[in-house]
Coordinates of C-alpha atoms in Angstrom, one line a residue:
X1 CA 83.5 24.9 -92.6
X2 CA 81.3 27.3 -90.8
X3 CA 77.9 26.4 -89.4
X4 CA 76.4 28.9 -91.9
X5 CA 78.0 27.3 -94.9
X6 CA 76.6 24.0 -93.9
X7 CA 73.3 25.4 -93.4
X8 CA 73.1 27.3 -96.8
X9 CA 74.3 23.8 -98.5
X10 CA 71.4 22.1 -96.7
X11 CA 68.9 24.8 -97.7
X12 CA 70.2 24.8 -101.4
X13 CA 69.6 20.9 -101.4
X14 CA 66.2 21.2 -99.8
X15 CA 65.0 23.9 -102.2
X16 CA 66.4 22.1 -105.3
X17 CA 64.6 18.9 -104.3
X18 CA 61.3 20.6 -104.2
X19 CA 58.5 19.8 -106.7
X20 CA 57.6 22.6 -109.1
X21 CA 54.4 23.2 -107.1
X22 CA 56.1 23.5 -103.9
X23 CA 58.8 25.7 -105.2
X24 CA 56.1 28.0 -106.9
X25 CA 54.3 28.2 -103.4
X26 CA 57.6 29.2 -101.9
X27 CA 58.3 31.8 -104.3
X28 CA 54.9 33.3 -104.0
X29 CA 55.4 33.4 -100.1
X30 CA 58.7 34.9 -100.2
X31 CA 58.7 36.9 -103.7
X32 CA 62.0 38.7 -102.9
X33 CA 65.8 38.6 -103.4
X34 CA 67.5 38.1 -100.0
X35 CA 71.2 38.8 -99.7
X36 CA 72.7 37.3 -96.3
X37 CA 76.2 38.3 -95.3
X38 CA 77.7 36.1 -92.6
X39 CA 80.7 37.7 -90.6
X40 CA 83.2 35.5 -88.8
X41 CA 86.0 37.5 -87.4
X42 CA 87.3 39.8 -90.0
X43 CA 85.7 37.7 -93.0
X44 CA 82.4 38.2 -94.5
X45 CA 80.6 35.6 -96.6
X46 CA 77.6 36.4 -98.6
X47 CA 74.9 34.2 -100.0
X48 CA 71.9 35.1 -102.2
X49 CA 68.4 33.7 -101.9
X50 CA 66.5 34.6 -105.0
X51 CA 62.7 33.8 -104.6
X52 CA 61.6 36.4 -106.9
X53 CA 62.8 35.2 -110.2
X54 CA 64.8 31.9 -110.1
X55 CA 63.8 30.1 -106.8
X56 CA 67.4 29.3 -105.9
X57 CA 70.3 29.7 -103.5
X58 CA 73.6 30.8 -104.6
X59 CA 76.9 31.6 -103.0
X60 CA 78.2 35.2 -103.5
X61 CA 76.2 38.7 -103.8
X62 CA 73.0 39.3 -105.7
X63 CA 74.0 40.3 -109.4
X64 CA 71.3 43.1 -109.0
X65 CA 69.8 44.8 -106.3
X66 CA 68.7 42.8 -103.5
X67 CA 65.4 43.5 -101.7
X68 CA 66.9 42.9 -98.4
X69 CA 70.4 42.6 -97.1
X70 CA 70.9 40.9 -93.6
X71 CA 74.0 41.0 -91.9
X72 CA 74.6 38.6 -88.8
X73 CA 77.4 36.4 -87.5
X74 CA 77.7 32.6 -87.9
X75 CA 76.4 31.6 -84.4
X76 CA 73.3 33.8 -84.5
X77 CA 72.4 32.7 -88.0
X78 CA 72.6 29.0 -87.0
X79 CA 70.5 29.8 -83.9
X80 CA 68.0 31.6 -86.0
X81 CA 67.6 28.7 -88.4
X82 CA 67.2 26.2 -85.6
X83 CA 64.8 28.3 -83.8
X84 CA 66.7 28.8 -80.7
X85 CA 66.7 32.6 -81.4
X86 CA 63.9 34.8 -82.6
X87 CA 64.7 37.1 -85.5
X88 CA 63.1 40.1 -83.8
X89 CA 64.9 39.5 -80.6
X90 CA 68.2 39.1 -82.5
X91 CA 67.4 42.5 -84.2
X92 CA 66.8 44.3 -80.9
X93 CA 69.9 42.8 -79.5
X94 CA 71.9 44.1 -82.4
X95 CA 72.8 40.7 -83.6
X96 CA 71.2 41.2 -86.8
X97 CA 71.4 44.1 -89.2
X98 CA 69.0 44.9 -92.1
X99 CA 69.0 47.1 -95.0
X100 CA 66.1 47.3 -97.4
X101 CA 62.7 46.0 -96.8
X102 CA 62.7 45.2 -93.1
X103 CA 59.3 43.3 -93.4
X104 CA 60.9 40.7 -95.5
X105 CA 63.2 39.5 -92.6
X106 CA 60.0 38.0 -91.0
X107 CA 59.6 35.5 -94.0
X108 CA 62.8 33.8 -93.3
X109 CA 61.0 31.4 -91.2
X110 CA 59.2 29.9 -94.2
X111 CA 62.6 29.1 -95.7
X112 CA 63.9 27.4 -92.5
X113 CA 60.7 25.4 -92.6
X114 CA 61.6 24.0 -95.9
X115 CA 64.8 22.3 -94.3
X116 CA 62.6 20.9 -91.4
X117 CA 59.9 19.5 -93.7
X118 CA 62.0 18.3 -96.7
X119 CA 62.3 14.6 -97.3
X120 CA 66.0 15.0 -96.2
X121 CA 65.2 16.5 -92.9
X122 CA 62.1 14.3 -92.0
X123 CA 60.7 11.0 -92.5
X124 CA 57.3 9.1 -91.8
X125 CA 57.4 7.3 -88.8
X126 CA 57.9 3.9 -90.5
X127 CA 61.0 5.2 -92.1
X128 CA 62.3 6.1 -88.6
X129 CA 61.9 2.6 -87.2
X130 CA 64.9 0.6 -86.6
X131 CA 66.5 -1.2 -89.5
X132 CA 66.5 -5.1 -89.6
X133 CA 69.9 -5.8 -88.1
X134 CA 72.2 -8.1 -90.0
X135 CA 71.9 -11.9 -89.3
X136 CA 75.8 -11.8 -88.6
X137 CA 75.3 -8.9 -86.0
X138 CA 77.6 -5.9 -85.3
X139 CA 80.6 -7.9 -85.5
X140 CA 80.4 -7.6 -89.3
X141 CA 81.0 -3.9 -89.0
X142 CA 84.3 -1.9 -88.5
X143 CA 82.0 0.5 -86.9
X144 CA 81.4 -1.9 -84.0
X145 CA 85.0 -1.2 -82.8
X146 CA 84.5 2.5 -83.2
X147 CA 81.3 2.5 -81.1
X148 CA 82.8 0.1 -78.4
X149 CA 85.6 2.6 -78.2
X150 CA 83.5 5.5 -78.0
X151 CA 81.5 3.9 -75.2
X152 CA 84.4 3.2 -73.2
X153 CA 85.5 6.8 -73.8
X154 CA 82.4 8.1 -72.5
X155 CA 82.5 6.0 -69.4
X156 CA 85.8 7.2 -68.6
X157 CA 85.1 10.8 -68.7
X158 CA 85.5 12.8 -65.7
X159 CA 82.1 14.5 -64.7
X160 CA 83.2 18.1 -65.9
X161 CA 84.1 16.6 -69.4
X162 CA 81.1 14.5 -69.7
X163 CA 78.9 17.5 -68.8
X164 CA 80.6 19.7 -71.4
X165 CA 80.2 17.0 -74.1
X166 CA 76.5 16.8 -73.0
X167 CA 76.0 20.4 -73.4
X168 CA 77.8 20.5 -76.7
X169 CA 75.8 17.7 -78.3
X170 CA 72.5 18.1 -76.4
X171 CA 70.6 15.5 -78.7
X172 CA 70.2 11.8 -79.3
X173 CA 72.1 10.7 -82.4
X174 CA 71.0 7.4 -84.2
X175 CA 73.4 5.9 -86.7
X176 CA 72.0 3.6 -89.3
X177 CA 75.3 1.9 -90.7
X178 CA 75.4 0.0 -93.9
X179 CA 78.3 -2.5 -94.4
X180 CA 79.9 -3.5 -97.7
X181 CA 77.5 -6.5 -97.9
X182 CA 74.5 -4.1 -97.7
X183 CA 73.6 -5.1 -94.2
X184 CA 72.4 -2.3 -91.8
X185 CA 73.2 -2.0 -88.1
X186 CA 72.2 0.9 -85.7
X187 CA 73.9 2.4 -82.7
X188 CA 72.5 5.3 -80.6
X189 CA 74.8 7.9 -79.1
X190 CA 72.8 9.7 -76.3
X191 CA 74.2 13.2 -75.6
X192 CA 71.0 14.4 -74.1
X193 CA 69.9 12.4 -71.2
X194 CA 72.9 10.4 -70.1
X195 CA 76.0 10.4 -72.4
X196 CA 76.2 6.8 -73.5
X197 CA 76.4 4.6 -76.5
X198 CA 74.2 1.6 -77.1
X199 CA 73.9 -1.0 -79.9
X200 CA 70.6 -0.8 -81.7
X201 CA 68.2 2.0 -82.5
X202 CA 67.1 4.4 -79.8
X203 CA 64.4 2.8 -77.5
X204 CA 62.0 4.6 -75.5
X205 CA 62.8 8.2 -77.0
X206 CA 62.7 9.5 -80.5
X207 CA 66.2 10.3 -81.8
X208 CA 66.7 14.1 -82.7
X209 CA 68.7 13.0 -85.8
X210 CA 69.1 9.7 -87.8
X211 CA 72.4 9.6 -89.8
X212 CA 72.4 6.9 -92.4
X213 CA 76.1 6.3 -93.6
X214 CA 78.3 3.5 -95.0
X215 CA 80.5 1.5 -92.6
X216 CA 83.8 2.7 -94.2
X217 CA 82.7 6.3 -94.4
X218 CA 81.8 6.6 -90.8
X219 CA 85.2 5.3 -89.9
X220 CA 86.9 7.8 -92.3
X221 CA 84.8 10.5 -90.4
X222 CA 86.0 9.3 -87.0
X223 CA 89.6 9.4 -88.2
X224 CA 89.4 12.8 -89.8
X225 CA 90.0 11.3 -93.3
X226 CA 86.4 12.6 -94.4
X227 CA 84.6 15.8 -93.6
X228 CA 81.1 15.5 -92.7
X229 CA 79.8 18.2 -94.8
X230 CA 81.9 16.8 -97.8
X231 CA 80.2 13.4 -97.1
X232 CA 76.8 14.9 -97.1
X233 CA 77.3 16.7 -100.4
X234 CA 78.6 13.6 -102.1
X235 CA 75.6 11.5 -100.9
X236 CA 77.6 9.5 -98.6
X237 CA 75.8 10.7 -95.5
X238 CA 72.0 11.2 -95.2
X239 CA 69.9 12.9 -92.5
X240 CA 66.7 12.7 -91.0
X241 CA 65.6 15.1 -88.4
X242 CA 67.5 18.1 -87.3
X243 CA 70.0 18.7 -89.8
X244 CA 71.8 21.2 -88.1
X245 CA 72.9 18.6 -85.5
X246 CA 74.8 17.1 -88.2
X247 CA 77.2 20.1 -88.2
X248 CA 78.1 19.1 -84.6
X249 CA 79.3 15.4 -85.5
X250 CA 82.9 16.3 -86.5
X251 CA 83.4 18.1 -83.2
X252 CA 81.9 15.2 -81.2
X253 CA 83.9 12.8 -83.0
X254 CA 87.0 14.8 -82.4
X255 CA 86.3 15.3 -78.8
X256 CA 86.1 11.4 -78.3
X257 CA 88.9 10.6 -80.7
X258 CA 91.9 10.9 -78.4
X259 CA 90.2 8.9 -75.8
X260 CA 88.9 6.2 -78.2
X261 CA 92.5 6.0 -79.9
X262 CA 91.1 6.3 -83.3

């Protein structure tokens, strides 16, 4: 699944979960039908963001005439959504093409803010604190073995591979894992400062993303039996923080898989 497909699913979820007042406020700010075409190689995938009539996001072209059509590539759109790339700069560099009311393109930031401020993407400080660990400890979790193997894999990586993985992740991932008995244990994967794995919640630093997932589901993700986006859509994986980082999870687990012998 492309980065953009994951992003549009997250946008749709965030918009669908808005209160009536918040959705009305967003429609008032945007007040347009956006058609966004994402190119990947020879293929083009289109999504419609209707904030004129319905206040919803759908896959496929607009049924009527869109107020603006934006054409870009997968990486550029993901960078726009994460704030790594400015829309005007992308346009000037030829990475973003616009047909229709060009001024509407400047309003896209309002939509991206919805994801960053939605309950699924952020949480009060109290909710981000470390869960109470199970009295039985990490040994009650299948994931304990997974993180131990990941820790060994990271420690044995050559310097160049470690640097490449750090560049790829460039974030601190906190995993809040719940086992079959309902107990929660945290692990932290640091791919920002010093590639490493530690048992427990992130200490001294704020994690860029907190992933809440079941013990069984995390192991299935690591083994490639479950897709991260599918797990998110099925409610098996919940995210707080930078949602876009969740799209990197499959790739990171895949990179560590051969070394972790999963």
